[in-house]
PDB file of C-alpha atoms and ligand atoms in Angstrom:
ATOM      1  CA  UNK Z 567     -81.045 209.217 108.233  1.00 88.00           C
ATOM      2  CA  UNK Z 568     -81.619 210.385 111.930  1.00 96.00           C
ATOM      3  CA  UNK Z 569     -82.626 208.371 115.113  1.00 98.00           C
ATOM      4  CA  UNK Z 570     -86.331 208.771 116.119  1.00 98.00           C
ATOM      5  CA  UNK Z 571     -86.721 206.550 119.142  1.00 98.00           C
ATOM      6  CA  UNK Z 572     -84.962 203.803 120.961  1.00 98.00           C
ATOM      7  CA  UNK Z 573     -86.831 200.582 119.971  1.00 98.00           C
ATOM      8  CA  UNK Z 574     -84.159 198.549 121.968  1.00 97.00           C
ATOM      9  CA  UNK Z 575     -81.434 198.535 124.434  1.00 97.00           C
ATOM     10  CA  UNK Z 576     -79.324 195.304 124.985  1.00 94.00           C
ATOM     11  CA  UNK Z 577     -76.137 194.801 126.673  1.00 93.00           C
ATOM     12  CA  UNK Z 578     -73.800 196.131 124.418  1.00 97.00           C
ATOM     13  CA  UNK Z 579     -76.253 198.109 121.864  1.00 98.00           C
ATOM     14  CA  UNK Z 580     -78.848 200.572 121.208  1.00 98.00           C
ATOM     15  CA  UNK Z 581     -81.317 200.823 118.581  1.00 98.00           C
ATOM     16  CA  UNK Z 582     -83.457 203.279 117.171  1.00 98.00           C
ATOM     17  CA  UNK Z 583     -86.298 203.169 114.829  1.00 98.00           C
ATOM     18  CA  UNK Z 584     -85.916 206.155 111.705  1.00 98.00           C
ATOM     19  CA  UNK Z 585     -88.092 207.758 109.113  1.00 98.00           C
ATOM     20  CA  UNK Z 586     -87.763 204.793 106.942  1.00 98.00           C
ATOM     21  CA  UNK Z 587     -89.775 201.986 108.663  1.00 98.00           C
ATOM     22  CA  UNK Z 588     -87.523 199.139 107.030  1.00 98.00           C
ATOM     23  CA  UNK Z 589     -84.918 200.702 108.638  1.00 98.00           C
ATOM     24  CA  UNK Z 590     -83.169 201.078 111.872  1.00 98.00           C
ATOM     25  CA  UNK Z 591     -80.212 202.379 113.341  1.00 98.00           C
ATOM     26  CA  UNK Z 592     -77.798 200.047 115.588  1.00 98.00           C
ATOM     27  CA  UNK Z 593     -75.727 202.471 117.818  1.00 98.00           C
ATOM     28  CA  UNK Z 594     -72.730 200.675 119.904  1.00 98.00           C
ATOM     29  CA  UNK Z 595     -71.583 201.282 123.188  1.00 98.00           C
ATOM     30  CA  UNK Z 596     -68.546 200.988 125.399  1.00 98.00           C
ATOM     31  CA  UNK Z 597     -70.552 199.245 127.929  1.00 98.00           C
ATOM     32  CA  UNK Z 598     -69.370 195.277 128.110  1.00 98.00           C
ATOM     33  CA  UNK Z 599     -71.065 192.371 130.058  1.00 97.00           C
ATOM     34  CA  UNK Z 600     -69.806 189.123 130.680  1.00 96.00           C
ATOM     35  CA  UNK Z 601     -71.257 185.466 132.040  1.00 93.00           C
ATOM     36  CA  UNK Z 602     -74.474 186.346 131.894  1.00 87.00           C
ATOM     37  CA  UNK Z 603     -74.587 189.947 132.654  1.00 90.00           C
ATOM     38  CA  UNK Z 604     -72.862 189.444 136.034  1.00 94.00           C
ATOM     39  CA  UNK Z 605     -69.946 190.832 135.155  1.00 97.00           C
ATOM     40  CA  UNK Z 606     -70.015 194.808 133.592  1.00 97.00           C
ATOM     41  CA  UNK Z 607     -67.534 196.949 133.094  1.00 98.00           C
ATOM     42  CA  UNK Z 608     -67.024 199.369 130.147  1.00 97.00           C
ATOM     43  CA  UNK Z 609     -64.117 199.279 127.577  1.00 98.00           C
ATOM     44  CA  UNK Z 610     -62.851 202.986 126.236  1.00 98.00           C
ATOM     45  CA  UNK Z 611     -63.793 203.162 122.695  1.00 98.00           C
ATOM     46  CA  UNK Z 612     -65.368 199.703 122.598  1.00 98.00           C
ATOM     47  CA  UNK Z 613     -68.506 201.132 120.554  1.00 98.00           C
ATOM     48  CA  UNK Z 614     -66.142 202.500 117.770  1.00 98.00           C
ATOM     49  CA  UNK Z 615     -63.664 199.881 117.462  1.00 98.00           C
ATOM     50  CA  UNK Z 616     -66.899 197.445 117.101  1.00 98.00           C
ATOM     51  CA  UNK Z 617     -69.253 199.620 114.509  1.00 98.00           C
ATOM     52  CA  UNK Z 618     -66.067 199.948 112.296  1.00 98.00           C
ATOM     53  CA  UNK Z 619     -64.782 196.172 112.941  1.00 99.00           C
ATOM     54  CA  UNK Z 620     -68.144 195.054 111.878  1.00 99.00           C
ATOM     55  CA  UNK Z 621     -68.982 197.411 109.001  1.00 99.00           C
ATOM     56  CA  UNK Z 622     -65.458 196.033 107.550  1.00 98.00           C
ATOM     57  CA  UNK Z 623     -66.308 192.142 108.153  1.00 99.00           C
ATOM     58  CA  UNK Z 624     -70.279 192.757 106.963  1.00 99.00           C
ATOM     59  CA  UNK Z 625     -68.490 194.448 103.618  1.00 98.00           C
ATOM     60  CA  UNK Z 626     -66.174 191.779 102.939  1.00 98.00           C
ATOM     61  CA  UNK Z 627     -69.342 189.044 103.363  1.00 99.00           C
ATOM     62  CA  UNK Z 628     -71.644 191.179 101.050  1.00 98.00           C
ATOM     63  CA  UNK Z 629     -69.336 191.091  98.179  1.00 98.00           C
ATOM     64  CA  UNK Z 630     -69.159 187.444  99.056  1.00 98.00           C
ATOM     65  CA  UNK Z 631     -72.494 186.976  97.988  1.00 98.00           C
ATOM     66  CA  UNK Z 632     -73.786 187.007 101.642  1.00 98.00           C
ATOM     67  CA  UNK Z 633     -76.904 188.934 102.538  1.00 99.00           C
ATOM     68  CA  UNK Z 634     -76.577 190.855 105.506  1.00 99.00           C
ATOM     69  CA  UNK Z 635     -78.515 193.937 107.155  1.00 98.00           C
ATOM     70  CA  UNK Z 636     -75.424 196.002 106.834  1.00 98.00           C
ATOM     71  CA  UNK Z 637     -76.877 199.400 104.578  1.00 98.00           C
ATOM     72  CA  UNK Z 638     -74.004 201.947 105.549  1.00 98.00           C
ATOM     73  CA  UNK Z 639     -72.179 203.123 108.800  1.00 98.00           C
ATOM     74  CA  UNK Z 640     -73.446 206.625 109.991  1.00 98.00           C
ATOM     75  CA  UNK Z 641     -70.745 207.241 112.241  1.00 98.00           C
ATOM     76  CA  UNK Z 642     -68.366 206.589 114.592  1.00 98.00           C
ATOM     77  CA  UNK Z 643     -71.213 204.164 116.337  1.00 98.00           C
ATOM     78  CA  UNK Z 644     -73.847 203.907 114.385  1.00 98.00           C
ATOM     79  CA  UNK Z 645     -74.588 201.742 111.285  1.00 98.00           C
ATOM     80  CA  UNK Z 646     -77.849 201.738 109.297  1.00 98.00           C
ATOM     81  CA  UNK Z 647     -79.072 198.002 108.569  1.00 98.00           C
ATOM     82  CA  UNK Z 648     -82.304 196.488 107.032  1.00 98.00           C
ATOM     83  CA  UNK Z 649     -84.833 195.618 109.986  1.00 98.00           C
ATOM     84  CA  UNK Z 650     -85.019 192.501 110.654  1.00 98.00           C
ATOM     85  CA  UNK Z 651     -86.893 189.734 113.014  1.00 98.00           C
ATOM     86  CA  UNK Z 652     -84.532 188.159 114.888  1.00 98.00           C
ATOM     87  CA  UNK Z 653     -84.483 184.530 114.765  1.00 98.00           C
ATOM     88  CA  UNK Z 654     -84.118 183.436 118.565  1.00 98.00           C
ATOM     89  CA  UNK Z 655     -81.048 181.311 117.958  1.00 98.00           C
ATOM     90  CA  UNK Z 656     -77.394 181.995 118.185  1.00 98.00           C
ATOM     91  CA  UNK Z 657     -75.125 180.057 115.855  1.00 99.00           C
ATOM     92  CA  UNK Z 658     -71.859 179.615 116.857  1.00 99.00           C
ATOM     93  CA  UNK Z 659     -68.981 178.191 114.698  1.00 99.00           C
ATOM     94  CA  UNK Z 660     -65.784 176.866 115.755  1.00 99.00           C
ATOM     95  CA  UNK Z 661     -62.509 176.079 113.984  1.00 99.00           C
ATOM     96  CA  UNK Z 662     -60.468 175.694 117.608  1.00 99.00           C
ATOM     97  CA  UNK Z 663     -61.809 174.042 120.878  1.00 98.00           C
ATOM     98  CA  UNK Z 664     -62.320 177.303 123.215  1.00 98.00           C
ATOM     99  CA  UNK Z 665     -64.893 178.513 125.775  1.00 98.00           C
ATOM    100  CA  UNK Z 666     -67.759 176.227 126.810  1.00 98.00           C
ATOM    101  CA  UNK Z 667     -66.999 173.402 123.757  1.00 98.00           C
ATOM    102  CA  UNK Z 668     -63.433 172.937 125.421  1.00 98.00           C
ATOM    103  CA  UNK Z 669     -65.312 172.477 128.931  1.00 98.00           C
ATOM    104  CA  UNK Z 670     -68.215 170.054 127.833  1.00 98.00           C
ATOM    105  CA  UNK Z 671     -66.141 168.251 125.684  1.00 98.00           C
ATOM    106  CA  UNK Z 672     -63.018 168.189 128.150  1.00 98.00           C
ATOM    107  CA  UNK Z 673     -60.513 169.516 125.397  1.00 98.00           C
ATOM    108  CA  UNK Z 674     -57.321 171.373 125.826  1.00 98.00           C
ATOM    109  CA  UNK Z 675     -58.223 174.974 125.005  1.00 98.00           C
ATOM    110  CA  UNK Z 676     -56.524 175.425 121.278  1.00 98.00           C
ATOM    111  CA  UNK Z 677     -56.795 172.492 119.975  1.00 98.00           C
ATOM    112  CA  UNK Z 678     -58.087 172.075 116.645  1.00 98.00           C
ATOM    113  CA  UNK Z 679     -60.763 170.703 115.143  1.00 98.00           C
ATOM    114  CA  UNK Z 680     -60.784 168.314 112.469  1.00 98.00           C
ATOM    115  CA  UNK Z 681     -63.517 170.072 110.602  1.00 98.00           C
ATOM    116  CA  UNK Z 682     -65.403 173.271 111.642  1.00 98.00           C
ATOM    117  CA  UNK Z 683     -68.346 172.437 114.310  1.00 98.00           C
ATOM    118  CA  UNK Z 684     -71.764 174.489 114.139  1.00 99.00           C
ATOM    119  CA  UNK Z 685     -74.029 174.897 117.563  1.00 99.00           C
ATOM    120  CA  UNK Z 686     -76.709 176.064 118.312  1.00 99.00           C
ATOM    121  CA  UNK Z 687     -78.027 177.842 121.153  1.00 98.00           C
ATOM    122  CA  UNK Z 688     -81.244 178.905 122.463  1.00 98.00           C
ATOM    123  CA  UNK Z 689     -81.325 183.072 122.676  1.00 97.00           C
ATOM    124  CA  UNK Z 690     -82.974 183.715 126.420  1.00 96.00           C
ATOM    125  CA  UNK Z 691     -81.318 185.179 128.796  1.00 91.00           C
ATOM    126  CA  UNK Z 692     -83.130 183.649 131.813  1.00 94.00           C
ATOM    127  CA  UNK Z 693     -82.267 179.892 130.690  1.00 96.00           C
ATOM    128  CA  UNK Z 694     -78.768 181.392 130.249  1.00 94.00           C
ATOM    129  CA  UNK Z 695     -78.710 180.573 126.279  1.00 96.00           C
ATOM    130  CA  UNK Z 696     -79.140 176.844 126.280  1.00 98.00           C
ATOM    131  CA  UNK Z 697     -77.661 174.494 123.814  1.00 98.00           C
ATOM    132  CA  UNK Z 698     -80.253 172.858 121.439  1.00 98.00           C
ATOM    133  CA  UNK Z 699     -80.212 171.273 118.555  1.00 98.00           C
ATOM    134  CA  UNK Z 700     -82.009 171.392 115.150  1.00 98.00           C
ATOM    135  CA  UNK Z 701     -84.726 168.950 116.762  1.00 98.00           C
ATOM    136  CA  UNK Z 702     -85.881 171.269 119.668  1.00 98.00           C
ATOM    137  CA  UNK Z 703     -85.696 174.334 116.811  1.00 98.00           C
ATOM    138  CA  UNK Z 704     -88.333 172.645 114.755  1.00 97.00           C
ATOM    139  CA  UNK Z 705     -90.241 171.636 117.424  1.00 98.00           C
ATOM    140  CA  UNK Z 706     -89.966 175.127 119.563  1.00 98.00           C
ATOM    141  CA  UNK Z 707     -90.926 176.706 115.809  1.00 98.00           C
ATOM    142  CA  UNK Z 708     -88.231 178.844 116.156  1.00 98.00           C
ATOM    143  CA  UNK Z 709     -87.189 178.779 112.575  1.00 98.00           C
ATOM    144  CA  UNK Z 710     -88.917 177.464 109.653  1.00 97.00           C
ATOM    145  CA  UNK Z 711     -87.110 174.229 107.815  1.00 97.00           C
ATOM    146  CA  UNK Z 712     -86.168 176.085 104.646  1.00 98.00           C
ATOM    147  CA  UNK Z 713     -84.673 178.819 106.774  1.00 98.00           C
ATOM    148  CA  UNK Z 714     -82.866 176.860 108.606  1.00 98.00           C
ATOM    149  CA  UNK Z 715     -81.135 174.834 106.106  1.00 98.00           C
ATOM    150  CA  UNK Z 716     -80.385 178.019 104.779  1.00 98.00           C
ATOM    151  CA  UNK Z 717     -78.835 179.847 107.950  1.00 98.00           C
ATOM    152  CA  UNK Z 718     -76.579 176.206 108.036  1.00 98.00           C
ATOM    153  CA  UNK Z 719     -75.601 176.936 104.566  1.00 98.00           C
ATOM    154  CA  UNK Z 720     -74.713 180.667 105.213  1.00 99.00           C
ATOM    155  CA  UNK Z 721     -72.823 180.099 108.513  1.00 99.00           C
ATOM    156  CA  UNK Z 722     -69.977 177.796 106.777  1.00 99.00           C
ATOM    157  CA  UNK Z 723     -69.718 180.201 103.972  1.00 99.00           C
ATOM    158  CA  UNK Z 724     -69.435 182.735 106.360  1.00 99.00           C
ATOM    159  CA  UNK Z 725     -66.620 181.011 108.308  1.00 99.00           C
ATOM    160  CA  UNK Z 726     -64.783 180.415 105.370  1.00 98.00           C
ATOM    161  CA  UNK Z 727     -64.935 183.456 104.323  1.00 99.00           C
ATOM    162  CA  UNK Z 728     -63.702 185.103 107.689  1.00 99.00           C
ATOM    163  CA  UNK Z 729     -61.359 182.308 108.706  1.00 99.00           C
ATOM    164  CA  UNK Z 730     -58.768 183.052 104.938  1.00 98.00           C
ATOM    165  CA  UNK Z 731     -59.430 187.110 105.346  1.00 98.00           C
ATOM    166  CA  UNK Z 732     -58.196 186.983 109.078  1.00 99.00           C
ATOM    167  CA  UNK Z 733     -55.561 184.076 108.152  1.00 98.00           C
ATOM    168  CA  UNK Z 734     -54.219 186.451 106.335  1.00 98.00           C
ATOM    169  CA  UNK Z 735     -53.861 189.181 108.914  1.00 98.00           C
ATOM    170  CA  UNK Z 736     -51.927 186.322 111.203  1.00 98.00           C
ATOM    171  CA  UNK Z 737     -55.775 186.038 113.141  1.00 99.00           C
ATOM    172  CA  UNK Z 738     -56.680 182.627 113.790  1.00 99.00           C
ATOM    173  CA  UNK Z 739     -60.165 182.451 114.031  1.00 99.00           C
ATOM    174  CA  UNK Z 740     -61.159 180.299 116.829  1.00 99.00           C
ATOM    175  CA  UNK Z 741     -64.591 180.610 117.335  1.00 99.00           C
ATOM    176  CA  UNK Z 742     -67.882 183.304 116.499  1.00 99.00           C
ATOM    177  CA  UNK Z 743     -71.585 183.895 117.312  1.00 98.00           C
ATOM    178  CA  UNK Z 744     -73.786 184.983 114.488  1.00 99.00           C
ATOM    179  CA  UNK Z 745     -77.493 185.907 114.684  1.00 98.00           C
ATOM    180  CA  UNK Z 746     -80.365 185.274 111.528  1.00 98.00           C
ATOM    181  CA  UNK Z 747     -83.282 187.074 110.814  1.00 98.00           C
ATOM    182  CA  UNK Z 748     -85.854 187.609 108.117  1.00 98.00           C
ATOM    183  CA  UNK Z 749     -86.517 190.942 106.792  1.00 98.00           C
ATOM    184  CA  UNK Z 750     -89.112 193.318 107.552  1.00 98.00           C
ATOM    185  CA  UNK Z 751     -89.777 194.184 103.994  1.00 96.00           C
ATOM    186  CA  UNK Z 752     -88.970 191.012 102.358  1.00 98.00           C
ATOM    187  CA  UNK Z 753     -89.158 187.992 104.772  1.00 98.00           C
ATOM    188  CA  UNK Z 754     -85.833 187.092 102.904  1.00 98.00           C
ATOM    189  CA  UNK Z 755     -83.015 185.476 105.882  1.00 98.00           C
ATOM    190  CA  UNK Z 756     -80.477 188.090 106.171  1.00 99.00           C
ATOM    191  CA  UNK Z 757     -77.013 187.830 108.563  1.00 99.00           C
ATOM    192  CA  UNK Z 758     -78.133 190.611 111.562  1.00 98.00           C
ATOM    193  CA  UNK Z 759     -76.503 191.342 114.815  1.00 98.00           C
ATOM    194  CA  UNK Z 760     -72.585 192.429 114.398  1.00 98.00           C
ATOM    195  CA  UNK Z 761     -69.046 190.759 114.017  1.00 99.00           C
ATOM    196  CA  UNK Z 762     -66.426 191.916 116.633  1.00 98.00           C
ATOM    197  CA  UNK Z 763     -64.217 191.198 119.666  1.00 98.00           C
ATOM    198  CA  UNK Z 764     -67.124 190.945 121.666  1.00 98.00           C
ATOM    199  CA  UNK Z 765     -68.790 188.042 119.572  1.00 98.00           C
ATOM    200  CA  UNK Z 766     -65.211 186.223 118.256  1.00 98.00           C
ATOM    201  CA  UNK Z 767     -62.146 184.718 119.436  1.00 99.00           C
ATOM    202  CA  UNK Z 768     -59.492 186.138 117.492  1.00 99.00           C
ATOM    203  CA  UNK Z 769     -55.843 184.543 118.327  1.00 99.00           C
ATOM    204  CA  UNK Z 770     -52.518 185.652 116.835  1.00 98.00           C
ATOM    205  CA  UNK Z 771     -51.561 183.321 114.708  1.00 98.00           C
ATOM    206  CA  UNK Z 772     -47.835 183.374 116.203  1.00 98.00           C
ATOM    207  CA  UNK Z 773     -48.014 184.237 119.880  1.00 98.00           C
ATOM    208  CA  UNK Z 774     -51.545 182.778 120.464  1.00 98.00           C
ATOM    209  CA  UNK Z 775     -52.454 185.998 122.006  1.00 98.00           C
ATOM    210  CA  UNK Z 776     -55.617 186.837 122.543  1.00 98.00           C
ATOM    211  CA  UNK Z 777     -57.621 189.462 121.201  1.00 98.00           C
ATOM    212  CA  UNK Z 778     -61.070 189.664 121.941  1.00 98.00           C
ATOM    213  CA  UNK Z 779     -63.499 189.662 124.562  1.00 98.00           C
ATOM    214  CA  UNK Z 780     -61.988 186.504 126.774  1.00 98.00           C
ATOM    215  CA  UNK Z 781     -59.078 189.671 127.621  1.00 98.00           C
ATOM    216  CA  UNK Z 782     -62.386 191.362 129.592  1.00 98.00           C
ATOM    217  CA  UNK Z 783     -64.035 188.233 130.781  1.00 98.00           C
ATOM    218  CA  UNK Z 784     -60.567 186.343 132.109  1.00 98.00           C
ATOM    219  CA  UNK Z 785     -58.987 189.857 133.566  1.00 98.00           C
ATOM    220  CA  UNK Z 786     -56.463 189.419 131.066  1.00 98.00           C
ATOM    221  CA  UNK Z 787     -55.727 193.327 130.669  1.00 97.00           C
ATOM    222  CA  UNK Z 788     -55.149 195.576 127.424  1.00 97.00           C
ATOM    223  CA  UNK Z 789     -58.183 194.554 126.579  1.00 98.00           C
ATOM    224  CA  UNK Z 790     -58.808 198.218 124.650  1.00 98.00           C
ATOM    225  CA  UNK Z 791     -55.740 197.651 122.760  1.00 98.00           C
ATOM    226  CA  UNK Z 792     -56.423 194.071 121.684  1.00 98.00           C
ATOM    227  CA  UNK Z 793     -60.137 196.160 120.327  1.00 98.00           C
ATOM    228  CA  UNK Z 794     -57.429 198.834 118.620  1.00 98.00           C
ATOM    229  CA  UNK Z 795     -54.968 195.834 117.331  1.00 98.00           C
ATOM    230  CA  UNK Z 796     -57.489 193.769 115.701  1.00 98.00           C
ATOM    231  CA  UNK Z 797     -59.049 196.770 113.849  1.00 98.00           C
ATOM    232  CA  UNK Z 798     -55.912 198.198 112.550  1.00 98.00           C
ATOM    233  CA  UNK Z 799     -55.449 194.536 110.955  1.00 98.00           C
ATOM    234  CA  UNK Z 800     -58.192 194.478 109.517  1.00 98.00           C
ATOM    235  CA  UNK Z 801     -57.137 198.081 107.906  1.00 97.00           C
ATOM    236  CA  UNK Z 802     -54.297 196.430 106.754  1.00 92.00           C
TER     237      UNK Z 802
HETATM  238  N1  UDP R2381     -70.653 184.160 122.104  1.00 65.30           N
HETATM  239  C1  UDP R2381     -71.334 185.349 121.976  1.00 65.30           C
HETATM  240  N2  UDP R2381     -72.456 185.561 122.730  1.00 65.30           N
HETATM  241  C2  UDP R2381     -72.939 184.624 123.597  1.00 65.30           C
HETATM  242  C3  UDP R2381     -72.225 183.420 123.741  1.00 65.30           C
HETATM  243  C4  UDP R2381     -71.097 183.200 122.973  1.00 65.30           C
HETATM  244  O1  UDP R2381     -70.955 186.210 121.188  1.00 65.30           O
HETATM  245  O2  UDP R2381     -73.974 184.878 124.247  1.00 65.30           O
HETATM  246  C5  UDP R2381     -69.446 183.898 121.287  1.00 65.30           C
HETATM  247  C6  UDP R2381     -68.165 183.947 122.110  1.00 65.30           C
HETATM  248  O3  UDP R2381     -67.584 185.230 122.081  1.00 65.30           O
HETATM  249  C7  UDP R2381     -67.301 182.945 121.410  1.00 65.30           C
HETATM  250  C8  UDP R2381     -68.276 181.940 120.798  1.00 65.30           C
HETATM  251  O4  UDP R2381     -69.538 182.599 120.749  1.00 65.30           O
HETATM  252  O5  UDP R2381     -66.588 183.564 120.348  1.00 65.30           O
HETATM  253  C9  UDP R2381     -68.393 180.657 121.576  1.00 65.30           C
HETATM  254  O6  UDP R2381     -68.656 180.940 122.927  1.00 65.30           O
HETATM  255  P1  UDP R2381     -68.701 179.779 124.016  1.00 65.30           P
HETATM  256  O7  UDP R2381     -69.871 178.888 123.742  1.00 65.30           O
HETATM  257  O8  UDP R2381     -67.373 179.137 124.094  1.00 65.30           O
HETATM  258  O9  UDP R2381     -69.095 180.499 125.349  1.00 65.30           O
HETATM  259  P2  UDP R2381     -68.249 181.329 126.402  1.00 65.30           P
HETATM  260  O10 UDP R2381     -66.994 180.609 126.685  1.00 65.30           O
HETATM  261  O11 UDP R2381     -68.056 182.652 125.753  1.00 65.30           O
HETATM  262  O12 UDP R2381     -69.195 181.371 127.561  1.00 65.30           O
END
């Protein structure tokens, strides 16, 4: 399958429409952006370590059951997937108080939550991603009822399955952003978007070291190797 045209650029992707109009093709890049695009900077090999990193988790949740877009990875950066229409809400899920929940909620970063905690946020990047609720989704229309009972449903599978696969690569999985969408062909809710560094927190289970995007956001260095570490894990 071949690239036609370039439907799409975001901050961190490309995509491309192909012969097959179900169809498109996600290509990643090294290019990384950080509160709110004010921040850029690139990280070497960013848009390999990612396409792989995500083709592995989107693998591991399709023989969970889970539908996903995920059809095959191309290359070294680009991944076939199902077309889908985005549903304008990111859900995030969090096992460990990190990020903005630590801040709103004034806890200590790392400490754990008695039972995982689903958000939702509002996908616009001139509000600057607002948190909403399921309230404001039904009454913005953003998703349908059924779907999103449905994209609840998914998103604690989901966790569960990623938080025992990464337990068991001494990964504590801390906290993640997944994106819904219904299919072009079918209308059917499908898990789009991608799984990676750039969208987790992934901390060693022993050292509490991070590895993920917070290394590029917080100046923390290696942040290419902590991209490199968490994909040869996942190998493992
Ligand atoms: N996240 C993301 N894209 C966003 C916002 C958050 O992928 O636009 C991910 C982020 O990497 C983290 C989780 O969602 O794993 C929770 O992020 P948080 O709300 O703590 O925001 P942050 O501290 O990243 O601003």
């Amino acid at each position: 399958m071949k690239k036609l045209e370039m439907i799409y650029e975001g901050k961190a992707k490309k995509v491309y429409s192909t012969e097959d109009e179900d169809k498109v093709i996600v290509e990643y890049k090294d290019d990384a952006t950080a509160f709110d695009g004010q921040k850029q900077g690139q990280i070497a090999e960013k848009g390999e370590f990612n396409a792989e990193i995500s083709t592995i988790f989107f693998e591991l949740l399709d023989k969970k059951g889970i539908p996903t877009h995920l059809v095959k990875q191309l290359n070294e950066t680009d991944v076939l997937v199902k077309k889908l229409e985005i549903i304008p809400v990111e859900v995030v899920m969090r096992n460990i108080a990190a990020g903005s929940l630590a801040k709103r909620l004034g806890l200590e970063e790392g400490t754990k939550l008695d039972q995982p905690v689903l958000e939702f946020y509002y996908k616009d990047d001139d509000l600057g991603d607002p948190l909403i609720n399921e309230y404001h989704i039904q009454a913005e229309e953003l998703a349908k009822k059924e779907e999103l009972e449905e994209i609840k449903e998914l998103a604690f599978e989901i966790n569960e399955v990623l938080v025992d696969f990464l337990a068991e690569r001494n990964i504590n999985l801390v906290d993640f952003k997944l994106e819904f969408g219904t299919g072009v062909a079918d209308g059917k809710i499908y898990l789009g978007d991608e799984i990676s560094p750039d969208t987790c927190r992934f901390w060693d289970s022993d050292t509490q070291k991070k590895l993920d995007k917070d290394r590029f956001r917080r100046d923390l260095g290696e942040v290419e190797g902590a991209y490199q570490e968490i994909l040869k894990r996942l190998k493992s």
